[in-house]
Coordinates of C-alpha atoms and ligand atoms in Angstrom, one line a residue:
X1 CA 45.6 139.1 170.2
X2 CA 47.7 139.9 167.1
X3 CA 50.2 137.4 165.8
X4 CA 52.9 137.1 168.5
X5 CA 55.4 136.1 165.8
X6 CA 55.0 139.3 163.8
X7 CA 58.3 141.3 164.2
X8 CA 56.9 144.4 162.5
X9 CA 53.9 144.5 164.8
X10 CA 56.3 144.1 167.8
X11 CA 58.4 147.1 166.5
X12 CA 55.2 149.1 165.9
X13 CA 54.1 148.4 169.5
X14 CA 57.3 150.0 170.8
X15 CA 56.8 153.0 168.6
X16 CA 53.2 153.4 169.8
X17 CA 54.5 153.9 173.3
X18 CA 57.3 156.2 172.2
X19 CA 54.8 158.4 170.3
X20 CA 52.5 158.4 173.3
X21 CA 55.4 159.5 175.4
X22 CA 55.6 162.7 173.5
X23 CA 51.8 163.3 173.3
X24 CA 50.8 162.3 176.9
X25 CA 52.8 163.5 179.9
X26 CA 51.5 160.6 182.0
X27 CA 52.7 158.0 179.6
X28 CA 55.6 155.9 180.9
X29 CA 57.7 156.6 177.8
X30 CA 57.5 160.3 178.6
X31 CA 60.4 159.9 181.1
X32 CA 63.1 157.6 179.7
X33 CA 66.4 157.0 181.4
X34 CA 69.0 158.6 179.2
X35 CA 72.5 157.2 179.3
X36 CA 75.8 158.6 178.1
X37 CA 79.5 158.0 178.5
X38 CA 81.4 160.7 180.5
X39 CA 84.6 162.2 179.1
X40 CA 86.4 160.0 181.6
X41 CA 84.7 156.9 180.1
X42 CA 82.3 156.3 182.9
X43 CA 78.6 155.3 182.3
X44 CA 76.2 158.0 183.5
X45 CA 72.4 158.0 183.5
X46 CA 69.6 160.5 184.3
X47 CA 65.9 160.9 183.5
X48 CA 64.8 163.2 180.7
X49 CA 61.5 164.1 179.1
X50 CA 60.8 162.8 175.6
X51 CA 60.0 165.9 173.5
X52 CA 59.8 164.4 170.0
X53 CA 59.5 161.1 168.2
X54 CA 59.2 160.2 164.6
X55 CA 59.1 156.6 163.4
X56 CA 59.8 157.3 159.7
X57 CA 63.1 159.0 160.4
X58 CA 63.8 157.0 163.6
X59 CA 64.5 160.2 165.5
X60 CA 63.8 161.1 169.2
X61 CA 64.2 164.6 170.6
X62 CA 65.3 165.6 174.1
X63 CA 65.7 169.2 175.3
X64 CA 68.4 170.2 177.8
X65 CA 70.7 173.0 179.1
X66 CA 73.8 173.2 177.0
X67 CA 75.9 173.5 180.2
X68 CA 74.9 170.1 181.6
X69 CA 77.3 167.2 182.0
X70 CA 75.3 165.1 179.4
X71 CA 76.2 167.7 176.7
X72 CA 79.9 167.5 177.7
X73 CA 79.7 163.7 177.4
X74 CA 77.9 163.9 174.0
X75 CA 80.5 166.3 172.7
X76 CA 83.1 163.6 173.3
X77 CA 81.1 160.5 172.6
X78 CA 78.0 161.4 170.5
X79 CA 76.1 158.2 171.5
X80 CA 73.3 157.7 173.9
X81 CA 71.1 154.8 175.2
X82 CA 67.5 155.2 176.2
X83 CA 65.7 152.8 178.6
X84 CA 61.9 152.7 179.0
X85 CA 59.7 150.4 181.0
X86 CA 56.0 150.4 180.1
X87 CA 54.3 148.5 183.0
X88 CA 50.8 148.2 181.6
X89 CA 52.2 146.6 178.5
X90 CA 55.0 144.6 180.2
X91 CA 57.4 146.0 177.7
X92 CA 61.0 147.1 178.1
X93 CA 62.3 149.3 175.3
X94 CA 66.1 149.9 175.0
X95 CA 67.5 152.1 172.2
X96 CA 70.9 153.2 171.1
X97 CA 71.2 156.5 169.2
X98 CA 73.7 158.8 167.6
X99 CA 73.2 162.3 169.0
X100 CA 73.5 165.7 167.3
X101 CA 73.6 168.7 169.7
X102 CA 71.6 171.5 168.2
X103 CA 71.5 175.1 169.4
X104 CA 71.0 178.7 168.1
X105 CA 68.6 179.7 165.2
X106 CA 68.0 176.1 164.3
X107 CA 66.1 175.4 167.5
X108 CA 64.0 178.5 167.5
X109 CA 60.8 176.6 166.5
X110 CA 61.2 174.2 169.5
X111 CA 62.0 177.1 171.9
X112 CA 58.9 178.9 170.9
X113 CA 56.8 175.9 172.0
X114 CA 58.5 175.6 175.4
X115 CA 55.9 177.0 178.0
X116 CA 57.2 180.0 180.0
X117 CA 57.1 178.0 183.2
X118 CA 59.4 175.4 181.6
X119 CA 61.9 177.8 180.1
X120 CA 63.6 178.2 183.5
X121 CA 65.0 174.7 183.0
X122 CA 67.5 176.3 180.6
X123 CA 70.1 178.7 181.9
X124 CA 70.6 177.7 185.6
X125 CA 73.5 179.7 187.2
X126 CA 75.9 178.6 188.3
X127 CA 75.9 175.8 185.7
X128 CA 74.2 172.6 186.7
X129 CA 76.4 170.4 188.9
X130 CA 78.4 173.2 190.4
X131 CA 78.9 173.1 194.2
X132 CA 77.0 175.9 195.9
X133 CA 77.3 177.3 199.4
X134 CA 73.7 176.7 200.5
X135 CA 70.8 174.8 199.1
X136 CA 69.1 177.5 197.1
X137 CA 72.2 179.5 196.1
X138 CA 71.3 179.4 192.4
X139 CA 69.1 181.2 189.8
X140 CA 67.0 180.0 186.9
X141 CA 66.7 182.9 184.6
X142 CA 65.4 181.1 181.5
X143 CA 68.3 181.8 179.1
X144 CA 67.4 181.1 175.5
X145 CA 71.1 180.8 174.6
X146 CA 71.5 177.8 176.9
X147 CA 68.6 175.8 175.3
X148 CA 69.8 172.8 173.3
X149 CA 68.0 170.1 171.4
X150 CA 69.5 166.6 171.4
X151 CA 68.5 165.1 168.1
X152 CA 68.8 161.3 168.6
X153 CA 68.9 159.1 165.5
X154 CA 68.2 155.6 166.6
X155 CA 70.5 152.9 165.4
X156 CA 69.4 149.9 167.4
X157 CA 66.3 148.9 169.4
X158 CA 66.0 145.9 171.8
X159 CA 62.4 145.1 172.9
X160 CA 61.4 142.6 175.6
X161 CA 57.8 141.6 176.3
X162 CA 57.2 139.7 179.6
X163 CA 54.2 137.6 178.7
X164 CA 53.2 134.0 179.5
X165 CA 56.1 133.2 177.1
X166 CA 58.6 136.0 177.0
X167 CA 59.5 137.6 173.6
X168 CA 62.6 139.6 172.7
X169 CA 63.7 141.1 169.4
X170 CA 66.5 143.2 168.1
X171 CA 66.0 145.8 165.3
X172 CA 68.8 147.8 163.6
X173 CA 68.5 150.7 161.2
X174 CA 71.2 149.2 159.0
X175 CA 68.8 146.5 157.7
X176 CA 65.8 148.9 157.6
X177 CA 64.5 147.6 160.9
X178 CA 63.8 144.0 159.5
X179 CA 64.3 142.7 163.1
X180 CA 65.3 139.3 164.5
X181 CA 63.9 137.3 167.5
X182 CA 66.3 136.8 170.3
X183 CA 66.3 134.4 173.3
X184 CA 64.9 136.5 176.0
Ligands
FMN201 C1 61.0 163.8 185.9 C2 62.3 164.5 185.4 C3 62.4 165.0 184.2 C4 63.6 165.6 183.7 N1 63.6 166.0 182.4 C5 64.8 166.5 182.0 C6 64.9 166.9 180.6 O1 64.0 166.8 179.8 N2 66.1 167.4 180.2 C7 67.2 167.5 181.1 O2 68.3 168.0 180.6 N3 67.1 167.2 182.3 C8 65.9 166.7 182.8 N4 65.8 166.3 184.1 C9 67.0 166.5 185.0 C10 68.0 165.4 184.8 O3 67.5 164.1 185.3 C11 69.4 165.7 185.4 O4 69.2 165.9 186.8 C12 69.9 167.0 184.8 O5 69.6 167.1 183.4 C13 71.5 167.0 185.0 O6 72.0 165.9 184.4 P1 73.5 165.7 183.9 O7 74.3 166.5 184.9 O8 73.7 164.3 184.0 O9 73.6 166.3 182.5 C14 64.7 165.7 184.6 C15 64.6 165.1 185.9 C16 63.4 164.5 186.3 C17 63.4 164.0 187.7

């Protein structure tokens, strides 16, 4: 086993799982819980698919429909938290990020890579969350104009490992991810 006291190795382990979440659809990090604050100030959470991750920039990418409640929340409070549990590694990863909502020409490259079968996730009518008169009274026309990329720049990471002795560390972008051990 690598040195359990090595903060950078601990951080890299978390990034290993984040990167795998993008590359492997069966990886636990593929489907994080994504938390925002509603315009009324209420916490709200839902599962999303992790579509991009880059350790050098500390950026994660999520794709969504511009008409969803999460986008309305992010317009008011452009902050999100991610929660990931990796059972085979006994690892909890919590992240806080500032979020930029990207649409239009700037997300053309990402839209081109979305498979045709997945494009129907963008453009549901009436808009997601609208009451409908019966269960299937909606359409999913695959509307390019509704496709949004949430560019999430991580500011904080909290990592917990449940081992024989538990380990917990906090990392912040502000000190270049130097990290500090915390009581678990
Ligand atoms: C396995 C799974 C993956 C999902 N992936 C996404 C996703 O990548 N983007 C997204 O906007 N919603 C995704 N959803 C749907 C959201 O969980 C949520 O129901 C929807 O986005 C509306 O959320 P909101 O009203 O809180 O914005 C996914 C749901 C499940 C169950």
